[in-house]
Every structure is written in structure tokens, then in C-alpha cells.
Backbone as CSV, one residue per row, in Angstrom:
resi,resn,N_x,N_y,N_z,CA_x,CA_y,CA_z,C_x,C_y,C_z
1,MET,-4.697,-0.190,1.639,-4.799,-1.322,2.278,-6.284,-0.995,2.946
2,PRO,-7.010,-1.603,2.011,-8.632,-1.804,2.873,-8.595,-2.459,3.874
3,VAL,-9.663,-2.276,4.553,-10.229,-3.305,6.138,-11.775,-3.112,6.370
4,PRO,-12.163,-4.009,6.399,-12.929,-4.081,6.950,-14.017,-3.412,8.272
5,HIS,-12.948,-3.058,8.991,-13.417,-1.970,10.053,-11.921,-1.537,10.728
6,LEU,-11.829,-0.210,11.038,-10.382,0.389,11.552,-10.174,0.100,12.644
7,GLU,-11.326,0.073,12.995,-10.788,-0.573,14.794,-10.236,-1.736,14.976
8,THR,-10.725,-2.708,14.305,-10.278,-4.131,14.573,-8.954,-4.335,13.382
9,ALA,-8.848,-3.523,12.491,-7.475,-3.803,12.255,-6.577,-2.887,12.973
10,ARG,-6.855,-1.979,13.745,-5.876,-1.369,14.236,-5.559,-2.000,15.696
11,ALA,-6.315,-3.179,15.934,-6.098,-3.676,16.941,-4.854,-5.497,16.944
12,SER,-5.636,-5.365,15.357,-4.963,-6.299,14.997,-3.355,-6.362,14.681
13,LEU,-3.134,-4.776,14.100,-1.885,-4.534,13.691,-1.242,-4.421,14.600
14,ALA,-1.615,-3.508,15.958,-1.265,-3.082,17.109,-0.295,-4.455,17.910
15,SER,-1.467,-6.058,17.601,-0.942,-6.623,18.367,0.308,-7.411,17.680
16,LEU,0.511,-6.971,16.342,1.524,-7.492,15.818,2.735,-6.648,16.169
17,GLY,2.986,-5.726,16.851,3.839,-4.880,17.177,4.185,-3.803,16.540
18,PHE,3.379,-3.538,15.851,3.402,-2.072,15.325,2.442,-0.643,15.480
19,THR,3.126,0.289,15.773,2.144,1.337,16.127,1.730,2.093,15.346
20,VAL,0.477,2.666,15.681,-0.744,2.860,14.634,-0.961,4.334,15.226
21,ALA,-1.505,5.389,14.124,-1.487,6.590,14.183,-2.588,6.336,14.402
22,PRO,-3.504,7.671,15.286,-4.639,8.009,15.726,-5.503,8.224,13.755
23,ASP,-6.905,7.972,14.283,-7.578,7.707,13.001,-7.742,9.343,12.714
24,ALA,-7.758,9.181,10.601,-8.030,10.376,10.376,-9.029,10.397,9.067
25,VAL,-9.971,10.984,9.326,-11.384,11.042,8.383,-11.073,12.022,7.166
26,HIS,-10.726,11.175,5.945,-11.452,12.188,4.554,-12.572,12.910,4.347
27,PRO,-12.223,13.598,3.668,-13.944,14.656,3.507,-14.431,13.450,2.047
28,PHE,-14.285,12.534,1.800,-15.287,11.955,0.941,-15.193,10.405,1.451
29,GLY,-15.361,10.537,2.635,-16.219,9.119,3.492,-15.537,7.989,4.057
30,THR,-14.105,7.859,3.415,-13.306,7.098,3.882,-12.132,7.747,5.085
31,GLU,-11.537,6.146,6.027,-11.211,7.069,6.788,-9.432,6.536,6.861
32,ASN,-8.634,6.564,7.676,-7.438,5.817,7.768,-6.868,5.959,9.276
33,ALA,-6.058,4.909,9.627,-4.949,4.595,10.773,-3.577,4.138,10.307
34,CYS,-2.712,5.332,10.065,-1.437,4.655,9.222,-0.615,4.159,9.960
35,ILE,0.273,3.463,9.658,1.653,3.143,10.052,2.573,3.915,9.811
36,PHE,3.122,4.710,10.068,4.497,5.087,9.564,6.269,4.550,10.033
37,PHE,6.477,4.777,8.974,7.892,4.155,9.394,9.184,5.253,9.272
38,SER,10.433,4.940,9.393,11.358,5.883,9.923,12.207,6.133,8.406
39,ASP,11.825,5.266,7.486,12.503,5.485,6.327,11.706,6.379,5.318
40,GLY,10.364,6.748,5.812,9.306,7.752,4.993,8.548,6.993,4.414
41,THR,8.122,5.232,4.079,7.568,4.669,4.032,6.285,4.605,5.071
42,TYR,5.019,4.203,4.531,4.028,3.737,5.454,3.213,3.030,4.587
43,ILE,2.620,2.839,5.589,1.226,1.541,4.864,-0.250,2.172,5.504
44,GLU,-1.344,2.240,4.682,-2.586,3.096,4.942,-3.667,1.984,4.993
45,PRO,-4.156,1.635,6.260,-5.281,0.889,6.592,-6.338,1.576,6.338
46,LEU,-7.145,1.293,5.254,-8.439,2.215,4.975,-9.745,1.973,5.823
47,GLY,-10.483,2.381,6.012,-11.578,1.966,6.339,-12.910,2.952,5.838
48,ILE,-14.142,2.595,5.989,-15.272,3.215,5.691,-16.190,4.305,6.754
49,ALA,-15.923,5.636,6.519,-16.518,5.723,7.675,-17.878,6.330,7.173
50,GLU,-18.439,6.954,6.104,-19.745,7.036,5.624,-19.969,6.413,4.584
51,ARG,-20.652,5.454,4.411,-20.923,4.821,3.302,-21.819,5.486,2.055
52,GLU,-22.475,5.982,2.508,-23.488,7.122,1.487,-22.479,7.923,0.890
53,VAL,-21.504,8.716,1.300,-20.563,9.744,1.072,-20.004,9.153,0.075
54,CYS,-19.345,8.061,0.246,-18.308,6.993,-0.602,-18.919,6.849,-1.774
55,GLU,-20.290,6.441,-1.770,-20.957,6.391,-3.152,-21.302,7.163,-3.808
56,VAL,-21.718,8.479,-3.026,-22.047,9.799,-3.996,-20.202,10.022,-4.759
57,GLN,-19.313,10.036,-3.743,-18.125,10.618,-4.295,-17.600,9.675,-5.215
58,ALA,-17.872,8.304,-5.683,-17.520,7.549,-6.372,-18.485,7.470,-7.684
59,ILE,-19.628,7.903,-7.843,-20.422,8.485,-8.790,-19.974,9.382,-9.308
60,ALA,-19.435,10.634,-8.534,-19.565,11.840,-8.820,-18.000,12.053,-9.733
61,GLY,-16.984,10.846,-9.716,-15.811,10.376,-10.555,-14.479,10.478,-9.491
62,ASN,-14.851,10.639,-7.892,-13.630,10.111,-7.356,-13.451,8.723,-7.667
63,VAL,-11.817,9.145,-8.407,-11.056,8.047,-8.368,-11.014,6.935,-7.415
64,PHE,-10.259,7.813,-6.352,-9.753,7.268,-5.098,-10.906,6.342,-4.391
65,VAL,-12.343,6.781,-4.225,-13.007,6.156,-3.742,-13.738,4.724,-4.640
66,ALA,-13.900,5.414,-5.677,-14.254,4.345,-6.973,-13.367,3.161,-7.061
67,HIS,-12.079,3.300,-6.728,-11.217,2.236,-6.877,-11.535,1.608,-5.515
68,ASP,-11.532,2.220,-4.687,-11.270,1.258,-3.300,-12.710,0.370,-3.382
69,GLN,-13.596,1.056,-3.583,-15.504,0.067,-3.824,-14.920,-0.914,-4.536
70,ALA,-14.630,-0.808,-5.603,-14.539,-1.694,-6.577,-13.237,-3.141,-6.340
71,TYR,-12.572,-2.849,-5.459,-11.679,-3.559,-4.754,-12.292,-4.310,-3.886
72,ARG,-13.018,-3.787,-3.165,-13.569,-4.418,-2.094,-14.622,-5.749,-2.521
73,PHE,-15.505,-4.907,-3.534,-16.473,-6.012,-4.295,-15.221,-7.263,-4.971
74,ARG,-14.203,-7.088,-5.251,-13.647,-7.967,-6.539,-12.848,-8.818,-5.380
75,ARG,-12.281,-8.746,-4.492,-10.644,-9.181,-3.981,-11.093,-9.759,-2.697
76,GLY,-11.907,-8.861,-1.844,-11.887,-8.800,-0.307,-11.079,-7.825,0.319
77,VAL,-11.373,-8.317,1.803,-10.454,-7.282,2.372,-10.030,-8.247,3.603
78,PRO,-8.670,-8.149,4.182,-7.787,-6.924,3.985,-7.005,-7.131,2.327
79,GLY,-6.363,-6.245,2.012,-5.548,-6.592,0.966,-4.716,-5.525,0.456
80,PHE,-4.327,-5.199,-0.744,-3.423,-4.200,-0.969,-3.819,-4.040,-2.206
81,GLU,-4.461,-2.428,-2.264,-5.459,-2.094,-3.396,-4.191,-1.034,-4.256
82,GLY,-3.301,-0.244,-3.377,-3.176,0.855,-4.630,-1.524,1.010,-4.100
83,LEU,-0.669,1.738,-4.751,0.473,2.363,-4.121,0.593,3.724,-4.583
84,ALA,1.182,4.483,-3.622,1.188,5.902,-3.290,2.756,6.356,-3.468
85,PHE,3.051,7.094,-4.645,4.490,7.819,-5.027,4.414,9.283,-4.955
86,ALA,5.493,9.231,-3.882,5.642,10.872,-3.157,6.305,11.319,-4.500
87,SER,5.460,12.511,-4.534,5.323,13.949,-5.611,5.570,15.103,-5.103
88,ASP,6.404,15.868,-5.773,6.940,17.319,-5.655,5.555,18.177,-6.446
89,ASP,5.392,17.396,-7.211,4.350,18.263,-8.420,3.326,17.243,-9.227
90,ALA,2.421,17.137,-8.533,1.304,15.719,-8.739,0.458,16.031,-10.271
91,LEU,0.457,17.559,-10.914,0.160,18.168,-11.634,0.947,17.697,-12.930
92,ALA,2.308,17.850,-12.839,3.313,17.411,-13.608,3.104,16.032,-14.003
93,ASP,3.034,15.326,-13.123,2.809,13.819,-13.394,1.563,13.254,-14.003
94,ARG,0.890,14.342,-13.426,-1.039,14.106,-14.154,-0.321,14.294,-15.849
95,GLY,0.145,15.402,-15.808,0.461,15.698,-17.439,1.529,14.534,-18.060
96,ARG,2.510,13.627,-17.472,3.143,12.288,-17.930,2.189,11.466,-17.958
97,PHE,1.386,11.415,-17.149,0.617,9.890,-17.621,-0.312,10.231,-18.805
98,GLU,-0.932,11.241,-18.590,-1.688,11.607,-19.877,-0.895,11.277,-21.445
99,ARG,0.554,11.976,-21.131,1.264,11.633,-22.548,1.637,10.071,-22.680
100,ALA,1.514,9.564,-21.667,2.241,8.103,-21.868,0.565,7.073,-22.029
101,GLY,-0.844,7.602,-21.931,-1.914,6.990,-21.940,-2.354,6.634,-21.220
102,ILE,-1.952,6.667,-19.879,-2.335,5.803,-18.541,-2.777,6.721,-17.596
103,ALA,-3.417,7.780,-18.111,-3.967,8.728,-16.949,-5.425,7.962,-16.448
104,ASP,-5.589,8.226,-15.385,-7.287,7.940,-14.917,-7.774,9.230,-14.014
105,GLY,-9.232,9.141,-14.810,-10.210,10.533,-13.912,-9.178,11.704,-13.699
106,GLU,-9.610,12.395,-12.919,-9.449,13.678,-12.603,-8.422,13.987,-11.534
107,ILE,-7.302,15.160,-11.103,-6.833,15.309,-10.200,-7.639,15.008,-8.806
108,LEU,-7.485,15.026,-8.008,-8.218,15.027,-6.618,-7.154,15.824,-5.653
109,GLU,-7.885,16.635,-4.974,-6.959,17.592,-4.025,-8.305,17.827,-2.708
110,PHE,-7.213,17.872,-1.793,-8.121,17.714,-0.196,-7.365,17.891,0.920
111,ARG,-7.885,18.265,1.677,-7.211,18.564,3.326,-8.525,17.813,4.131
112,ARG,-7.268,17.701,5.062,-8.059,16.664,5.912,-7.382,17.145,7.687
113,LEU,-7.632,17.219,8.705,-7.028,17.360,10.138,-6.113,15.839,10.529
114,ALA,-5.208,16.218,11.054,-4.698,14.839,11.367,-4.546,15.571,12.937
115,ARG,-4.289,14.328,13.725,-4.006,14.096,15.092,-3.006,13.393,15.699
116,SER,-2.273,14.134,16.659,-1.145,13.398,16.988,-1.443,13.059,18.469
117,PRO,-0.172,11.794,18.631,-0.528,11.092,19.664,-0.633,12.027,21.153
118,ASP,-0.089,13.267,21.055,-0.743,14.201,22.208,-1.723,15.338,21.960
119,GLY,-2.507,14.651,21.178,-3.889,15.057,21.022,-3.933,16.178,20.571
120,SER,-2.804,16.856,19.763,-2.973,18.088,19.036,-3.311,17.820,17.286
121,GLU,-3.422,18.850,17.308,-4.459,18.642,15.490,-3.879,19.618,14.626
122,ALA,-3.309,19.346,13.143,-3.313,20.177,12.378,-3.982,19.787,11.362
123,GLU,-4.077,20.820,10.048,-4.773,20.453,8.973,-3.591,20.179,7.809
124,LEU,-3.581,18.920,7.298,-3.032,18.497,5.933,-3.519,18.840,4.699
125,GLY,-3.104,19.035,3.629,-3.450,18.892,2.349,-2.502,17.776,1.219
126,PHE,-3.457,17.556,0.254,-2.741,16.677,-0.606,-3.751,16.842,-2.051
127,ARG,-2.439,16.527,-3.198,-2.973,16.649,-4.316,-2.529,15.167,-4.726
128,LEU,-3.815,14.442,-5.483,-3.138,13.456,-6.279,-3.389,13.193,-7.710
129,ALA,-2.674,12.187,-8.270,-2.773,11.868,-9.905,-2.816,10.759,-10.096
130,PHE,-3.654,10.178,-10.971,-4.213,8.630,-10.682,-3.360,8.415,-12.134
131,ALA,-2.950,6.896,-12.353,-2.288,6.348,-13.327,-3.157,5.248,-13.196
132,ARG,-3.532,4.370,-14.196,-3.934,2.604,-14.621,-3.966,2.563,-15.711
133,ASP,-3.608,0.881,-15.447,-3.737,-0.099,-16.843,-5.495,-0.977,-16.402
134,ARG,-6.039,-0.642,-17.623,-7.564,-1.584,-17.846,-6.871,-2.266,-17.910
135,ARG,-6.092,-3.181,-18.014,-6.033,-4.625,-17.941,-5.695,-5.002,-16.337
136,ALA,-5.641,-4.079,-15.078,-5.183,-4.542,-14.119,-5.948,-3.522,-13.572
137,PRO,-7.183,-4.062,-13.232,-8.769,-3.943,-12.305,-8.396,-3.631,-11.022
138,ASP,-7.502,-4.436,-10.211,-7.096,-4.530,-9.115,-6.138,-3.852,-8.565
139,LEU,-5.652,-3.120,-9.382,-4.487,-2.009,-8.728,-4.634,-0.733,-9.113
140,SER,-4.348,0.480,-8.218,-4.252,1.625,-8.396,-2.886,2.296,-8.011
141,LEU,-2.390,2.851,-9.153,-1.099,3.457,-8.799,-1.383,5.147,-8.803
142,PHE,-0.826,6.285,-7.973,-0.876,7.369,-7.564,0.289,8.243,-7.216
143,ALA,0.350,9.276,-7.609,1.387,10.229,-7.069,0.594,11.034,-6.178
144,CYS,1.696,11.178,-5.062,0.680,12.107,-3.927,1.744,13.194,-3.534
145,GLU,1.198,14.563,-3.554,2.234,15.346,-3.566,1.480,16.358,-2.345
146,PRO,2.250,16.372,-0.988,1.675,17.237,-0.179,1.498,18.778,-0.555
147,ILE,0.738,19.487,0.046,0.244,20.493,-0.351,0.166,21.774,0.853
148,HIS,0.791,20.862,1.829,0.627,21.956,3.196,1.846,22.604,3.684
149,ARG,2.020,23.326,4.220,3.355,23.994,4.170,4.696,23.735,5.670
150,PHE,3.995,22.623,5.967,4.916,22.155,6.884,5.006,21.018,7.080
151,LYS,6.142,20.199,7.483,6.186,19.060,7.850,5.897,18.344,9.129
152,PRO,4.845,17.323,8.995,4.651,16.797,10.507,5.599,16.071,11.152
153,ASP,5.553,16.060,12.460,6.467,15.165,13.028,5.714,14.297,13.811
154,ARG,6.555,12.956,12.846,6.210,11.374,13.154,6.700,10.987,14.136
155,SER,7.442,11.473,14.561,8.435,10.979,15.296,7.874,9.925,16.139
156,ALA,7.349,10.435,17.271,6.239,9.575,18.168,5.334,8.418,17.119
157,LEU,5.573,8.179,16.327,4.692,7.349,15.622,5.738,6.064,14.636
158,THR,6.818,6.192,14.395,8.049,5.760,13.282,8.632,4.474,14.699
159,GLY,8.812,4.589,15.927,8.885,3.354,16.224,8.246,2.314,16.784
160,HIS,8.644,1.059,16.283,7.460,-0.168,16.223,8.247,-1.415,17.504
161,PRO,7.411,-1.417,18.529,7.953,-3.056,19.063,8.480,-4.107,18.324
162,ASN,8.316,-4.159,17.303,8.537,-5.174,16.520,9.769,-4.963,16.049
163,GLY,10.095,-3.634,15.592,11.567,-3.403,15.282,11.415,-2.623,13.597
164,THR,10.335,-2.974,13.372,10.229,-2.777,11.605,10.512,-1.266,11.746
165,THR,11.541,-1.271,10.343,12.058,0.141,10.137,11.554,0.812,8.472
166,GLY,10.705,0.204,7.727,10.341,0.724,6.384,9.734,-0.504,5.535
167,ILE,9.367,-0.268,4.939,8.724,-1.081,3.495,9.920,-1.144,2.695
168,ARG,10.850,-2.837,2.592,11.604,-2.814,1.243,11.213,-2.486,0.098
169,ARG,10.191,-3.840,-0.123,9.587,-4.499,-1.246,7.931,-4.448,-1.376
170,VAL,7.444,-4.024,-2.432,6.398,-4.458,-2.616,6.062,-5.124,-3.715
171,VAL,5.455,-6.396,-3.460,5.537,-7.711,-3.833,4.061,-7.681,-4.776
172,MET,4.184,-7.585,-6.473,3.351,-7.885,-7.260,3.238,-8.990,-7.895
173,SER,2.109,-9.435,-8.788,2.141,-10.924,-9.196,1.506,-10.661,-10.539
174,GLU,1.628,-11.595,-11.170,0.941,-11.924,-12.648,1.621,-12.646,-13.321
175,PRO,0.681,-13.259,-14.438,0.893,-14.932,-14.962,2.226,-14.265,-16.290
176,ASN,2.105,-13.299,-16.459,3.068,-12.932,-17.871,3.869,-11.632,-17.216
177,PRO,4.578,-11.605,-16.297,4.928,-10.326,-15.562,5.368,-8.738,-16.546
178,THR,6.203,-9.139,-17.818,6.423,-8.435,-18.624,5.451,-7.613,-19.233
179,ASP,4.304,-8.107,-19.438,3.363,-7.348,-19.687,3.041,-5.865,-19.104
180,PHE,3.140,-6.382,-17.804,3.357,-4.422,-17.435,4.347,-4.007,-17.215
181,GLN,5.667,-4.437,-17.507,6.898,-3.444,-17.511,7.083,-1.766,-17.691
182,TYR,5.887,-2.004,-19.115,5.729,-0.460,-19.627,5.052,0.279,-18.587
183,LEU,4.097,-0.129,-17.972,3.418,0.551,-16.933,4.378,1.028,-16.008
184,LEU,4.832,0.373,-15.238,5.524,0.669,-14.120,6.598,1.454,-14.161
185,GLN,7.577,1.438,-15.594,8.482,1.915,-16.236,7.732,3.780,-16.032
186,GLU,6.694,3.762,-16.481,6.184,4.973,-16.540,5.896,5.644,-15.717
187,VAL,5.107,5.254,-14.611,4.866,5.738,-13.476,5.959,5.979,-12.713
188,VAL,7.026,5.037,-12.649,8.013,5.216,-11.251,9.136,6.341,-12.415
189,GLY,8.718,6.538,-13.174,10.189,7.287,-13.830,11.390,6.495,-14.493
190,GLU,11.469,5.067,-14.355,12.721,4.753,-14.414,12.500,3.409,-15.545
191,ARG,13.827,3.271,-16.307,13.857,2.921,-17.369,14.508,0.928,-16.709
192,SER,15.298,1.438,-16.202,16.042,0.510,-15.969,15.739,-0.899,-15.351
193,ILE,15.358,-2.044,-15.333,15.056,-3.169,-14.669,15.968,-4.221,-14.116
194,LEU,15.730,-5.013,-13.175,15.995,-6.081,-13.302,15.110,-7.401,-13.322
195,ALA,15.474,-8.330,-14.457,14.659,-9.266,-14.978,15.077,-10.902,-14.725
196,ASP,14.304,-11.594,-14.890,14.796,-13.124,-14.695,13.900,-14.052,-15.409
197,GLY,14.078,-15.412,-14.834,12.915,-16.112,-15.440,11.554,-16.009,-14.473
198,PHE,11.507,-15.441,-13.528,10.592,-15.658,-12.884,9.706,-14.298,-12.491
199,GLY,10.437,-13.100,-13.464,9.492,-11.682,-13.561,10.649,-10.695,-13.298
200,PHE,10.400,-9.303,-12.758,11.665,-8.618,-12.706,10.941,-7.418,-11.534
201,SER,12.212,-6.728,-11.607,12.139,-5.767,-10.340,12.357,-4.393,-10.929
202,ILE,12.097,-3.226,-10.299,12.306,-1.750,-10.493,12.193,-1.130,-8.952
203,GLU,13.353,-0.017,-9.259,13.495,0.267,-8.190,12.853,1.717,-8.258
204,THR,12.455,2.420,-6.665,11.573,3.373,-6.986,12.110,4.557,-6.372
205,GLY,13.367,4.361,-5.981,14.028,5.291,-5.034,14.080,5.189,-3.571
206,ASN,13.486,4.274,-2.745,13.701,3.678,-1.424,12.771,2.749,-1.237
207,VAL,12.399,2.052,-2.279,11.214,0.627,-2.175,11.779,0.246,-3.531
208,THR,12.071,-0.855,-3.853,11.521,-2.044,-4.567,10.340,-2.754,-4.977
209,ILE,9.992,-2.446,-6.401,8.823,-3.388,-6.731,9.303,-4.535,-7.021
210,GLU,8.707,-5.190,-6.762,9.075,-6.809,-7.000,7.879,-7.269,-8.238
211,VAL,7.610,-7.640,-9.449,6.625,-8.502,-9.940,7.312,-9.788,-10.058
212,ALA,6.441,-10.909,-9.857,6.727,-12.062,-9.482,5.762,-13.003,-10.575
213,SER,6.161,-13.672,-10.891,5.191,-14.822,-11.689,4.439,-15.748,-10.524
214,PRO,3.506,-16.614,-10.874,3.039,-17.395,-9.857,3.601,-18.473,-9.272
215,ASP,4.480,-18.940,-9.810,5.618,-19.829,-9.283,6.604,-19.058,-8.871
216,ALA,7.217,-18.254,-8.844,7.939,-17.239,-7.683,7.287,-17.096,-6.269
217,LEU,6.186,-16.422,-6.881,5.213,-15.749,-5.661,5.375,-17.131,-4.743
218,GLY,4.968,-17.948,-4.972,4.964,-19.679,-4.255,6.138,-19.470,-3.935
219,LEU,7.328,-19.854,-4.373,8.913,-20.205,-3.840,9.317,-19.216,-3.131
220,ARG,9.002,-17.570,-2.887,9.410,-17.148,-2.088,9.027,-16.588,-0.928
221,TYR,7.378,-16.595,-1.061,6.471,-16.686,-0.085,5.584,-17.299,0.534
222,GLY,5.395,-18.765,-0.175,4.279,-19.368,0.164,2.885,-19.124,-0.356
223,ALA,2.941,-18.205,-1.154,1.731,-17.726,-1.266,0.980,-18.035,-2.802
224,ALA,-0.306,-18.366,-2.454,-0.875,-19.413,-3.792,-1.553,-17.612,-4.871
225,ARG,-1.038,-17.800,-6.080,-2.439,-16.767,-7.171,-2.824,-17.764,-8.067
226,ASP,-4.422,-17.273,-8.295,-5.187,-17.922,-9.417,-4.411,-17.661,-10.602
227,GLY,-5.294,-18.150,-11.766,-5.030,-17.980,-13.013,-5.310,-16.376,-13.766
228,GLU,-6.297,-15.782,-13.015,-7.057,-14.711,-13.608,-5.331,-13.754,-14.022
229,ARG,-5.754,-12.908,-15.186,-4.566,-12.095,-15.749,-4.961,-10.652,-15.099
230,GLY,-3.800,-10.123,-15.021,-3.858,-9.017,-14.078,-2.839,-8.416,-13.268
231,LEU,-2.303,-7.363,-13.084,-1.490,-7.379,-12.401,-2.202,-6.727,-10.871
232,ARG,-1.091,-7.241,-9.770,-1.707,-6.935,-8.626,-0.991,-6.987,-7.667
233,ILE,-1.107,-6.562,-6.133,-0.146,-6.309,-5.518,-0.552,-7.396,-3.810
234,GLU,-0.192,-8.111,-4.024,0.006,-9.421,-3.163,0.759,-9.237,-1.536
235,GLY,1.895,-8.284,-1.561,1.990,-8.233,-0.235,2.883,-7.333,-0.215
236,LEU,3.635,-7.638,1.381,4.955,-5.837,1.611,5.532,-7.066,1.908
237,VAL,7.237,-6.727,1.705,8.341,-7.305,2.680,8.638,-6.049,3.436
238,LEU,8.452,-6.174,5.022,9.322,-5.199,5.723,10.489,-5.442,6.343
239,GLY,11.322,-4.613,6.343,12.646,-4.934,7.187,12.532,-4.402,8.730
240,THR,13.277,-4.975,9.780,12.832,-4.981,11.018,14.357,-5.408,11.506
241,ARG,14.877,-4.955,12.681,16.078,-5.138,13.240,16.157,-6.350,14.182
242,ASP,14.751,-6.642,14.491,14.853,-7.857,15.392,13.572,-8.762,14.734
243,LEU,14.120,-9.943,13.998,12.898,-10.822,13.823,12.192,-11.379,14.926
244,SER,13.117,-11.842,15.930,12.564,-12.900,16.905,11.403,-12.009,17.421
245,ALA,11.526,-10.580,17.919,10.603,-9.697,18.601,9.536,-9.631,17.336
246,VAL,9.591,-10.055,15.876,8.169,-10.123,15.084,7.515,-11.249,15.104
247,GLU,8.421,-12.556,15.695,7.572,-13.809,15.638,6.994,-14.113,17.148
248,ASP,7.545,-13.443,18.359,7.170,-13.291,19.741,5.552,-12.776,19.751
249,HIS,5.828,-11.093,18.402,4.193,-10.713,18.562,3.372,-11.627,17.735
250,CYS,3.912,-12.288,16.741,2.852,-13.130,15.882,2.262,-14.484,16.804
251,ARG,3.056,-14.873,17.925,2.912,-16.034,18.644,1.572,-15.710,19.486
252,ARG,1.821,-14.408,20.163,1.281,-13.993,20.925,-0.542,-13.547,20.419
253,ALA,0.088,-13.285,19.103,-1.375,-12.700,18.528,-2.100,-13.522,17.818
254,GLY,-1.282,-15.054,17.996,-2.416,-16.131,17.109,-2.153,-16.132,15.634
255,ALA,-1.299,-15.156,15.369,-1.135,-14.719,13.571,-0.434,-15.736,12.861
256,PRO,-0.971,-16.223,11.691,-0.402,-17.294,10.734,0.991,-17.093,10.739
257,ALA,1.858,-17.061,10.994,3.546,-16.538,10.433,4.083,-18.258,9.932
258,THR,4.697,-18.227,8.786,5.783,-19.023,8.522,7.583,-18.413,7.945
259,ARG,8.138,-19.472,8.475,9.537,-18.940,8.213,9.812,-19.973,7.044
260,LEU,10.330,-18.961,6.050,10.779,-19.278,4.468,12.448,-18.845,4.914
261,GLY,13.464,-19.597,5.032,14.551,-19.216,5.257,14.768,-18.015,6.177
262,GLU,15.454,-16.841,5.720,15.291,-16.018,6.723,14.263,-14.964,6.837
263,ARG,13.409,-15.313,6.059,11.993,-14.492,5.907,10.967,-15.233,6.710
264,LEU,10.045,-14.248,7.517,9.068,-14.602,8.051,7.997,-14.009,7.500
265,VAL,7.126,-14.805,7.002,5.510,-14.391,6.538,4.381,-14.529,7.178
266,VAL,3.741,-13.402,7.263,2.345,-13.166,8.060,1.232,-13.411,7.315
267,ARG,0.601,-14.094,7.444,-0.592,-14.238,6.101,-1.838,-13.358,7.068
268,LEU,-2.697,-12.435,6.281,-3.625,-11.494,6.703,-5.108,-12.231,7.053
269,GLY,-4.937,-13.553,6.541,-6.349,-13.856,7.286,-7.530,-13.387,6.377
270,SER,-6.895,-13.467,4.689,-8.250,-12.476,3.769,-8.395,-13.326,2.513
271,ALA,-9.458,-13.569,2.040,-9.529,-14.146,0.413,-9.230,-13.745,-0.524
272,SER,-8.516,-12.112,-0.493,-7.112,-12.000,-1.483,-5.795,-12.750,-1.398
273,GLY,-5.184,-13.101,-0.372,-4.199,-13.328,0.199,-3.170,-12.997,0.552
274,ALA,-3.729,-11.644,1.034,-2.347,-10.655,0.977,-1.392,-11.368,2.575
275,PHE,-0.239,-10.506,2.444,0.707,-10.901,3.248,1.312,-9.944,3.565
276,LEU,2.507,-10.373,4.854,3.204,-9.393,5.381,4.592,-10.279,5.318
277,ALA,5.502,-10.002,5.169,6.871,-10.529,4.916,7.865,-9.842,5.425
278,PHE,8.779,-10.491,6.612,9.614,-9.711,7.431,10.841,-10.001,6.739
279,GLU,12.198,-9.486,6.853,13.207,-9.717,7.013,14.283,-8.810,7.437
280,ARG,15.589,-9.278,8.404,16.127,-8.697,8.902,16.916,-7.732,8.269
281,VAL,17.582,-6.633,8.844,18.365,-5.326,8.156,19.689,-5.235,8.899
């Protein structure tokens, strides 16, 4: 989730009732302040810590940074530029992507410090394997394998005042959704889909990916999409134990929120049209 400034994004997301983790800096010039959920999913607000480092890394072939820069240029921020899939073996995933003809760039391996709310620090390591369809320049997909030898304790970060428990659906859109069915089947490793006249959905294990036509996007989420082709992420559907708590936070924050049936849709106020939708669980 690229944002213009991490400090501003932290304040905005906290005002919506999220618990935001301490800032963490990547060795390639970006920084994040994640929102972790009890179901293991997370949102990664991504900022620019050192622009010059990012530019050098992008030129050197760092796919993560290069895509982030391209998305910021093309779509604006905040928005949703990519989707990370939990992996036990990113090298094997890389081989799978190569065989399917969708591999992008080289494996990215890095380590960074993570700070807990109590101030303690630990080094985390990750290995990323990227997939891409060049018809979808605004979407990054990658497998993410933790390579540290311990499981971080994030229990203090997964409780949220707005009652959110996790990501239920990732909402993507495309004028002809099934043109990207093969891409998602290969990345997810799942052949079964649920299709209708408005698009299709595919299960990833703990989250559903919903690929909607522009009409479906408008009907379900009140969102508009231009006619430009290419698969992209429009928003996230989050589960909450208390929808009224979300509404209260939005009202106090002055955030634009709309009720669509049993769903509350919050606009992120950006040119990209990105949104967060909340449903009771």
C-alpha cells in the first residue's frame, strides 16, 4: 500500500481504529508501518525513506522498488500495488513462475530490523519471488518466504479498536476479468474458481481474490473504474466484530464512509480510487 508519507499514513490509519506497528526500514530505501491482523493477514503501508537509494536500487534491477516507483507515477497514492503470498520455499515458487512464463526479475533476499511496541528489536529476513503479467503494469504479485529462525510475537499489534480481525477479500478489477484467470491460477496454485457474469473469485487459503468487472465494482463497492485495460487491485474487504465501531472511528476522523447494505466502504481519498470495505464477521 504505497503512501505519500508514512507519518501521515500512520495518523490517518490510527484515526480509523487500526493499531499500526512501529516503522521499519528496508535496506533498499523504502520503509513500512504494517497493520497486522489476528488471522495472519496484514496491510503494508509503504513509504520512501531514502529516494536516492530507491532510484539506484530500481536501476540495478530491484523489482520491488521498481514496481513501487512505477505505481506511484502511474496511479497515485495511497493505493494497492501488490499482493504478497506466504511461502515456505520462494526458490521453488520462482521455478514454478518461470515454467509458467510469468517470472519477473530476480529473487530478492534481504534482512531488516523489526521493533516491537516495548522497544525491543529483532532481525527479520525474507526471500521474495516475483510474478508478473505485462498486460497488468499496476499489479505486483510475489511469494514471500520468511528466512529468520523464529516467529515474531505480534500479539500486541493484532488487536484493533475498530474490531478488525483480518482481510477477507482482495478486490481486483478488469474490463474482461477472465483474461487474467490463468495468471492468478498459476500464482495461487489453485485451479478451481467461482465465476459469474460479473467476474470470478479464487481462494488462496485464507483470503479470497475477487476479480470484478467495472459494473460489479460499482454495484458492490460504489467504486468507479476507467476503461483502461489491465488487472489491478481496487480495495480490500476487512472483517470486523463491530461495524458500528468502524463507523464511529470514521465519523470522528471525518473519513468518507458509505453504507452499501451490510457493508461499509471507506474511500482513501486518492486519485487511484482505492477503498477499504468492512463487513461484520
